[in-house]
Coordinates of C-alpha atoms and ligand atoms in Angstrom, one line a residue:
X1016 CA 98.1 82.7 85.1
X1017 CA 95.6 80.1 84.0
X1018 CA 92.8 79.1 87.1
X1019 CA 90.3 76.9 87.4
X1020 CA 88.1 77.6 90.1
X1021 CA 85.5 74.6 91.2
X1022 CA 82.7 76.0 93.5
X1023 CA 79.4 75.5 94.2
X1024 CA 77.5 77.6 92.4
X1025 CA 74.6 78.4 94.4
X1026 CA 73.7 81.1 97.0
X1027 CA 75.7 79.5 99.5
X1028 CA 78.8 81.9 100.7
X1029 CA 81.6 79.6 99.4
X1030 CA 80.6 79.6 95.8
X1031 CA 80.0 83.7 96.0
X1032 CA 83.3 83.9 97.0
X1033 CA 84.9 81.8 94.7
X1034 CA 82.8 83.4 92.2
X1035 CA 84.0 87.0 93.2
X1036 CA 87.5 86.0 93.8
X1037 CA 87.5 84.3 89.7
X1038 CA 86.0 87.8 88.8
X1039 CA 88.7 89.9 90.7
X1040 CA 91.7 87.4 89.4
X1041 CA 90.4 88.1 85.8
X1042 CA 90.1 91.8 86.6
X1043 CA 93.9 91.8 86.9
X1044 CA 94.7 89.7 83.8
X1045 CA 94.8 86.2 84.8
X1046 CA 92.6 83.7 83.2
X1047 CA 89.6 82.0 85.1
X1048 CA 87.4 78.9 84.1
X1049 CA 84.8 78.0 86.4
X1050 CA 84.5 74.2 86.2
X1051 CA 81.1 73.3 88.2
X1052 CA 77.2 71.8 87.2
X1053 CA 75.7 75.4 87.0
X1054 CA 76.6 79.0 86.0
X1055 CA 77.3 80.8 89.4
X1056 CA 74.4 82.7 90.3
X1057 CA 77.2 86.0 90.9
X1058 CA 78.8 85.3 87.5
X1059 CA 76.7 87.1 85.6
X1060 CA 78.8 87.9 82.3
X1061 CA 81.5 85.6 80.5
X1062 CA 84.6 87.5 78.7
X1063 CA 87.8 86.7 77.4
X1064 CA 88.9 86.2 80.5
X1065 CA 86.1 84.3 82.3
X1066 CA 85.1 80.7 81.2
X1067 CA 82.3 78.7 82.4
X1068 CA 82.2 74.8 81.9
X1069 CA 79.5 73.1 83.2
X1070 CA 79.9 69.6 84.2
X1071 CA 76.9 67.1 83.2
X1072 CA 75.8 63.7 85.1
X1073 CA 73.4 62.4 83.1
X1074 CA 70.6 60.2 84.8
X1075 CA 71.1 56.4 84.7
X1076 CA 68.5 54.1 86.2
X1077 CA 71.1 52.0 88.1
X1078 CA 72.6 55.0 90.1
X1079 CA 70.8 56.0 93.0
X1080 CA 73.4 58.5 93.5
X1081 CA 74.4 60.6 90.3
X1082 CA 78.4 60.2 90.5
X1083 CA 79.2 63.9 90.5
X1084 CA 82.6 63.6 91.4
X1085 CA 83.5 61.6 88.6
X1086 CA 82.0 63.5 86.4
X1087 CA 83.9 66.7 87.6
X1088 CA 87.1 65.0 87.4
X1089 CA 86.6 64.0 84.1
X1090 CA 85.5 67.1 83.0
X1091 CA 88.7 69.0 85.2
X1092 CA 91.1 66.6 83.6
X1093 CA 90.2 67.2 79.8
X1094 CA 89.6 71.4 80.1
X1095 CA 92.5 71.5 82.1
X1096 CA 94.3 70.0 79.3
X1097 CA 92.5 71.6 76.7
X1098 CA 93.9 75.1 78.4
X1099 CA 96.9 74.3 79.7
X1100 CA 95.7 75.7 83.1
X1101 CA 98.6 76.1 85.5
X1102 CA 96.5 76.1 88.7
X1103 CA 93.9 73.9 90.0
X1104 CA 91.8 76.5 93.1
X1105 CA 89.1 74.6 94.7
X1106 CA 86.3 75.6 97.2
X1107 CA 84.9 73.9 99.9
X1108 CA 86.5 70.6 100.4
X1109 CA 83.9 68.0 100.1
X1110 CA 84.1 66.8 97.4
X1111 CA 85.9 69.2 95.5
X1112 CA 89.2 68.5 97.3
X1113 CA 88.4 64.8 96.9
X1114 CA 87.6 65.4 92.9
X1115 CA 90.3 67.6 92.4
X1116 CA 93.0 64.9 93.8
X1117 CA 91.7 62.5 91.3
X1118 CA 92.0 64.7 88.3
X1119 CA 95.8 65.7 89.4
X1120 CA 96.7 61.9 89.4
X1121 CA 94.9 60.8 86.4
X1122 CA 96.8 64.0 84.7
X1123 CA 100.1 62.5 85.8
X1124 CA 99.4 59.7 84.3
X1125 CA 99.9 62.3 80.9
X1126 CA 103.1 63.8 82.9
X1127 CA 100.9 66.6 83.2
X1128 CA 101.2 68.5 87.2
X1129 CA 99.3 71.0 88.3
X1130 CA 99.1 72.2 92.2
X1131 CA 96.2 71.9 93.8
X1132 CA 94.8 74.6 96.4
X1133 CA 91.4 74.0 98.8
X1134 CA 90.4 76.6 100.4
X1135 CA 88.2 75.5 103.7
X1136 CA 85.1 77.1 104.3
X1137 CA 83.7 76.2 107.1
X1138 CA 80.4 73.6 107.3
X1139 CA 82.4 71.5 105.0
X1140 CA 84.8 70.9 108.3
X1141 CA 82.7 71.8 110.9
X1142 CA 79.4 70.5 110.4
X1143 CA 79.3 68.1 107.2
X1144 CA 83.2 67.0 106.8
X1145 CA 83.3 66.1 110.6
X1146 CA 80.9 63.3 110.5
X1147 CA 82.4 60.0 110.2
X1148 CA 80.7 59.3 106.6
X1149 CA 83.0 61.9 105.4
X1150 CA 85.8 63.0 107.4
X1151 CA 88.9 59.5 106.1
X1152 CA 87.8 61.1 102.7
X1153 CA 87.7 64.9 103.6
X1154 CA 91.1 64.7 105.5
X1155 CA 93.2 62.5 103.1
X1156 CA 92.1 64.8 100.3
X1157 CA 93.3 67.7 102.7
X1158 CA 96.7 66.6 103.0
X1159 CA 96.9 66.0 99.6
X1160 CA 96.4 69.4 98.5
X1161 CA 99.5 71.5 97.6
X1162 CA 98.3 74.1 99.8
X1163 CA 95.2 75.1 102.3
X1164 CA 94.2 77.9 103.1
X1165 CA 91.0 78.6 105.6
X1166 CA 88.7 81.8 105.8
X1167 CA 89.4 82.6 109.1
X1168 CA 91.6 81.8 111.9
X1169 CA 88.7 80.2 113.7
X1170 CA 88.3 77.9 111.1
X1171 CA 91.9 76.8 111.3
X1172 CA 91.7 75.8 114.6
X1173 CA 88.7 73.7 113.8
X1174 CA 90.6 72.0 110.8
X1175 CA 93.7 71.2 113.2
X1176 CA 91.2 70.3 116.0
X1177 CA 89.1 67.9 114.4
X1178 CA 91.4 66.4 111.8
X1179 CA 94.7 65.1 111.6
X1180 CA 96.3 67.6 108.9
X1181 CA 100.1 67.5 107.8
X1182 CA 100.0 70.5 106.3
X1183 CA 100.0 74.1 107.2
X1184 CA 96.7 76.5 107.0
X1185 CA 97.1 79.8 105.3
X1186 CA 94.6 81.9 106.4
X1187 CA 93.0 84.4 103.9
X1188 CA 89.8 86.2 105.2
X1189 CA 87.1 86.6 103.0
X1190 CA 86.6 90.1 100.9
X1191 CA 84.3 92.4 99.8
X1192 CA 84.6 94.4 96.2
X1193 CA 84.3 97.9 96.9
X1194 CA 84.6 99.3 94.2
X1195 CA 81.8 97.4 92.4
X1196 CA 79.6 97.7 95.4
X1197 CA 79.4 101.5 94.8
X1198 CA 78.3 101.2 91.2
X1199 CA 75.2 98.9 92.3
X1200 CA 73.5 101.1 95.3
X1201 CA 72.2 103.8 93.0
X1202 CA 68.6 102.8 93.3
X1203 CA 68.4 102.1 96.7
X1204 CA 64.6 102.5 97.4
X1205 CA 63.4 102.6 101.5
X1206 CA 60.5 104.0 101.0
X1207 CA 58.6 100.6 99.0
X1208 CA 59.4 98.5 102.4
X1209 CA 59.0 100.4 105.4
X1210 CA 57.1 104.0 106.7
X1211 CA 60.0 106.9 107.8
X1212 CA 59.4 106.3 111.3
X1213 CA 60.3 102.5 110.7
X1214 CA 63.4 100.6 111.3
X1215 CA 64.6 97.8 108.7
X1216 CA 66.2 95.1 109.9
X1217 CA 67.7 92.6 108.0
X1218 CA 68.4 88.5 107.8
X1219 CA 70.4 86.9 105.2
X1220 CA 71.6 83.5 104.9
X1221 CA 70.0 79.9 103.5
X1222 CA 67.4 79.6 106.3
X1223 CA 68.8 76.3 107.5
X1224 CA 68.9 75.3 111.3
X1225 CA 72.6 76.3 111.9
X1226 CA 71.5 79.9 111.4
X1227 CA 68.6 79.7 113.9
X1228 CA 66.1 81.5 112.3
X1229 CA 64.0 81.2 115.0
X1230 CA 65.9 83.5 117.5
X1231 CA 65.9 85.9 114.3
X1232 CA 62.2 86.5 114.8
X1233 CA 62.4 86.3 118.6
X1234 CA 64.9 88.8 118.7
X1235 CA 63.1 91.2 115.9
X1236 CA 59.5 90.8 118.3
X1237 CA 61.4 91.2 121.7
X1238 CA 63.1 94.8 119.5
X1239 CA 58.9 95.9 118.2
X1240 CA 58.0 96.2 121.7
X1241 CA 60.2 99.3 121.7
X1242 CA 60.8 100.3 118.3
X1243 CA 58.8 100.0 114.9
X1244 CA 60.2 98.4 112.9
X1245 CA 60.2 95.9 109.8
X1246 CA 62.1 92.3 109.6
X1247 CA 63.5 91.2 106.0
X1248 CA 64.1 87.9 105.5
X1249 CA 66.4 87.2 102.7
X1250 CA 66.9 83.6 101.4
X1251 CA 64.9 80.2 101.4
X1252 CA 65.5 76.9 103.2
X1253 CA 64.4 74.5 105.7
X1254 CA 63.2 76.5 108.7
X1255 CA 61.3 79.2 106.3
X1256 CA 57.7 77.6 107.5
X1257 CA 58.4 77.4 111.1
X1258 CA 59.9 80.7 111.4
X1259 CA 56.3 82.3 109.9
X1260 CA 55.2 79.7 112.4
X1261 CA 56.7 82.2 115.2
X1262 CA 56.4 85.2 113.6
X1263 CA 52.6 84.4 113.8
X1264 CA 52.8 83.4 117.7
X1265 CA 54.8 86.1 118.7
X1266 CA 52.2 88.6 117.0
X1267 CA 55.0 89.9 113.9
X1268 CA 53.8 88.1 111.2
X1269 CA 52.7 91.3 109.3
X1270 CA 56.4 92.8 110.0
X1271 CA 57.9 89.9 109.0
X1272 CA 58.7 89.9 105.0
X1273 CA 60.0 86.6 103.8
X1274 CA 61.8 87.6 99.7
X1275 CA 63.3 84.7 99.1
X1276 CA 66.5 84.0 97.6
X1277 CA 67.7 87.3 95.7
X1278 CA 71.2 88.2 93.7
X1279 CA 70.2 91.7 94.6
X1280 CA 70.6 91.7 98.1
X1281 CA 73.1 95.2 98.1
X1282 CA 69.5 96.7 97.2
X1283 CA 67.9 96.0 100.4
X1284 CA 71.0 96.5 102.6
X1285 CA 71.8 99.9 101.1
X1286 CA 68.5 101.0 103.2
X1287 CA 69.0 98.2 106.3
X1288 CA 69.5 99.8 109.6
X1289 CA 70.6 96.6 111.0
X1290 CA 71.4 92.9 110.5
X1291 CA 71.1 90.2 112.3
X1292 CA 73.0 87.0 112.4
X1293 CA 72.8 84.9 115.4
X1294 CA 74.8 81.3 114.1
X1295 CA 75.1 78.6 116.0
X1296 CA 78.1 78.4 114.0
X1297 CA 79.6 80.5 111.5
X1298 CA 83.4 80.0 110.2
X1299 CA 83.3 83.9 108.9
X1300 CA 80.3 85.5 108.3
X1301 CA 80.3 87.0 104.8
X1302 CA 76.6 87.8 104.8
X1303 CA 77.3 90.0 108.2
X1304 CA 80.6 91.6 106.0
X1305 CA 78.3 92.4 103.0
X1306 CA 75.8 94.4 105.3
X1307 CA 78.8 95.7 107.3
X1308 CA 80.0 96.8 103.8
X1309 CA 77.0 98.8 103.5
X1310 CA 77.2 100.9 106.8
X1311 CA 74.7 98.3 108.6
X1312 CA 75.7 97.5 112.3
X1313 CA 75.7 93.8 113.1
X1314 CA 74.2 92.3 116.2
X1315 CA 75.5 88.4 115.7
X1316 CA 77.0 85.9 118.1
X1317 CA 80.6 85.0 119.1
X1318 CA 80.7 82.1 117.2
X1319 CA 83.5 80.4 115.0
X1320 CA 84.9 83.2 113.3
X1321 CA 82.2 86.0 114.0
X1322 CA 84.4 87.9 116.1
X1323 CA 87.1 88.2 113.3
X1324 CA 84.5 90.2 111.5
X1325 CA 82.0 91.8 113.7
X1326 CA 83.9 94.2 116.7
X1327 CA 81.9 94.0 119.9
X1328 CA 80.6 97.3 120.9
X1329 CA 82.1 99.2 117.4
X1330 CA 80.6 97.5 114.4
X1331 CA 77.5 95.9 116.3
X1332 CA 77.5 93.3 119.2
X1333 CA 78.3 89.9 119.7
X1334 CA 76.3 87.3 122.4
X1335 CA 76.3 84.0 123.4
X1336 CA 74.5 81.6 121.1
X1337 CA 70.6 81.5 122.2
X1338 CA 70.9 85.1 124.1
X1339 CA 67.9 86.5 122.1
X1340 CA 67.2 89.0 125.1
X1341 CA 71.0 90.2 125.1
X1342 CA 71.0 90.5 121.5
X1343 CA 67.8 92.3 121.6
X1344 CA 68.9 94.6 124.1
X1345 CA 71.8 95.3 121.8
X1346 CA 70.0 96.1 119.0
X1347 CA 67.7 98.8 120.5
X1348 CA 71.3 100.6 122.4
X1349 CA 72.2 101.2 118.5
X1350 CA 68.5 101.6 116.8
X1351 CA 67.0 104.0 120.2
X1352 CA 69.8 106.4 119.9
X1353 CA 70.0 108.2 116.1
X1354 CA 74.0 109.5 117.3
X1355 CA 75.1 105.9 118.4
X1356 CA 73.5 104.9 115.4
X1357 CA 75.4 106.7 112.9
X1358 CA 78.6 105.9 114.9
X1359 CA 78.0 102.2 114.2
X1360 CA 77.6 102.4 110.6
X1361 CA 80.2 104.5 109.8
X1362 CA 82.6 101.8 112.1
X1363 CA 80.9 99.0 110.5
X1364 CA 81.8 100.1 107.1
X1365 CA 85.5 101.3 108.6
X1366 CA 85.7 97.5 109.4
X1367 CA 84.3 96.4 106.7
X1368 CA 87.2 98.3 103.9
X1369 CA 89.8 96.5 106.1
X1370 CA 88.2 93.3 103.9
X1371 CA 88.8 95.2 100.7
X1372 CA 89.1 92.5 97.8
X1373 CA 92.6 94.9 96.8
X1374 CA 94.1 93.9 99.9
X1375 CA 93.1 90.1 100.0
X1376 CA 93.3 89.1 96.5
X1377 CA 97.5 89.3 96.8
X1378 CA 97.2 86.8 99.2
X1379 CA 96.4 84.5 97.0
X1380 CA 98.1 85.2 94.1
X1381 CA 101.4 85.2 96.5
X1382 CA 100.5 81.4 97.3
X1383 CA 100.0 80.4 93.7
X1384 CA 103.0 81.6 92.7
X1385 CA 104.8 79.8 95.3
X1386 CA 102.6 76.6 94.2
X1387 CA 104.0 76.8 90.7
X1388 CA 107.6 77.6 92.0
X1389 CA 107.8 74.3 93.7
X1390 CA 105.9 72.7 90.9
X1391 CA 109.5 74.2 88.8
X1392 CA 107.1 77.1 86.5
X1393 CA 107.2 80.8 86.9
X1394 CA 104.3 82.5 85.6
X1395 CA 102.8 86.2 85.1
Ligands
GMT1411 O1 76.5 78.7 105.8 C1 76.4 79.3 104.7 O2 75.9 80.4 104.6 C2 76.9 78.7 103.5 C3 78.4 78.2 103.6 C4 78.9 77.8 102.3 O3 79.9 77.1 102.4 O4 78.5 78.2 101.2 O5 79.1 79.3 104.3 C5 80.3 79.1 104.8 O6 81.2 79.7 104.0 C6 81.1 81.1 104.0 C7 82.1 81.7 103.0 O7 83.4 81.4 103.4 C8 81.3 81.7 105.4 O8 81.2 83.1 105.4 C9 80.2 81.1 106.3 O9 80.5 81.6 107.6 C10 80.3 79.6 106.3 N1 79.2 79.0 107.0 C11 79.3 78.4 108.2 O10 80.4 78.2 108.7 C12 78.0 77.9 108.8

């Protein structure tokens, strides 16, 4: 089959798994063109069977606002055509889903159809696409996809909750590529970021509020009292400055090691002994998948669809949202004891194979078919 794949193609966990799912598609023959304003920082090569098109919105005087969507259906409508893509696969609805609608109707106008399928990620219902700026635009772009599918059942619920959708919500978890993950952990290197007799614990996301940074560094200093240990941050964003600010107050600031944002980050959790993730909201959790992945034991909270990932008491621990002593209390049961220890990582990556990319990537390939069945094509 022929895909285009729209995405944001930042560090943000909907474009990494769009990227990795255009990747795995290809892997199996189809054809992928990323349509979206940048390269996507996990695309590193193109081939015969990966495109990249990058759409442009030049900078005019009279727009406060650069009309991006526009622009991307402009730019959908003519490589679309140029390729004779049979399937449109967009991620994160706003304002993919939006854009994507408007390309399929100004093809029609050439008698050209191709199905349309969102996939739902999580802030783009729960936190953005819920306000009232957005959400007449995010839900009638909803219902006007051929098919929906969400990353978790959590997320589902949310969609049906908060909006009024016609349609139903396939859901396909996230994944994880296990076979390339072993190929890149050959140079894992403890000994540049902590002593032996240290513990490294690990943060990744986008450092913005919803993630609660703060708690991050409250439940790492509450955990030093007992155990030495090392904090790495991985990431940028809003809260960066205020979470040194913490770090400093609570006396941690040298433990505390901010790297910024990173494509590497299977280099530091090949040595993590434990993640952290403590979301106010969370739809799925990839980051805490990708360290699970990696034998790392998460201690996260119960939120959105954190328990779909994360198994309380096997794979880490899971606590209320703001429960930094809990969650600290968790994380020295695992880190004190070096037997429970290994027990979680070896259940953590358990759980985490049951996310295998082989086993996920079917899913959607099953729905595209049936996409271009009722659109009357059958394709390989
Ligand atoms: O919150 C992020 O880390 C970024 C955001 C995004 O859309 O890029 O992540 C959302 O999508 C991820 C991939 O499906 C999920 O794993 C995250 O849980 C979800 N973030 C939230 O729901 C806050």
């Amino acid at each position: 089959m022929k895909i285009a794949i729209v995405c944001y193609p930042t560090f943000g966990g909907s474009g990494v798994v769009a990227t990795e799912l255009g990747i795995g598609l290809s892997n199996r023959g189809h054809e992928v063109h990323f349509i979206t304003y940048k390269q996507p920082v996990r695309l590193k090569y193109l081939s015969a069977n990966i495109h990249f098109h990058e759409v442009s919105v030049p900078e005019y005087p009279l727009f406060h606002y650069q009309p991006y969507e526009l622009a991307l259906s402009t730019k959908l409508v003519n490589t679309i055509k140029k390729y004779n893509i049979d399937i449109l696969h967009v991620h994160y609805a706003i304002p993919h889903a939006y854009a994507g609608y408007m390309a399929k109707q100004m093809l029609k106008e050439d008698d050209y159809e191709i199905p349309m399928m969102t996939t739902l990620h999580g802030t783009d219902i729960t936190l953005v696409g819920s306000h009232n700026f957005y959400k007449g635009a995010v839900n009638f772009s909803i219902n006007k996809s051929d098919c929906v599918t969400s990353v978790s059942n959590s997320l589902k619920e949310d969609t049906l909750r908060i909006f009024d959708i016609r349609k139903d919500i396939h859901v396909i978890p996230n994944f994880i590529d296990f076979d390339n993950l072993i190929n890149n952990v050959e140079d894992c290197q403890r000994h540049t970021m902590a002593d032996d007799d240290e513990m490294i614990i690990t943060h990744v996301s986008n450092l913005r509020p919803v993630k609660r940074l703060g708690d991050v560094i409250k439940i790492f200093a509450k955990i030093s009292e007992h155990q030495k240990a090392k904090l790495i941050v991985i990431g940028d964003g809003p809260d960066r400055d205020n979470a040194v600010n913490i770090a400093m107050e609570l006396g941690v600031r040298e433990q505390v090691i901010f790297m910024g944002k990173s494509n590497d980050i299977e280099k530091i959790l090949c040595f993590s002994d434990l993640f952290i993730l403590p979301s106010e909201k969370e739809s799925f959790g990839l980051a805490a998948l990708e360290a699970m992945a990696h034998g790392v034991p998460v201690i996260s909270t119960n939120t959105g669809g954190l328990p779909e990932v994360n198994i309380h008491g096997l794979s880490g621990y899971l606590s209320d949202v703001g429960n930094v002593e809990e969650m600290a209390d968790n994380a020295l049961k695992i880190l004190k004891n070096p037997e429970t220890h290994q027990t979680f990582k070896e259940v953590a990556k358990k759980r985490a194979k049951e996310f295998d990319i082989k086993n996920v990537i079917k899913s959607y390939e099953t729905l595209y078919q049936s996409m271009l069945v009722a659109n009357n094509v059958e394709k390989q």
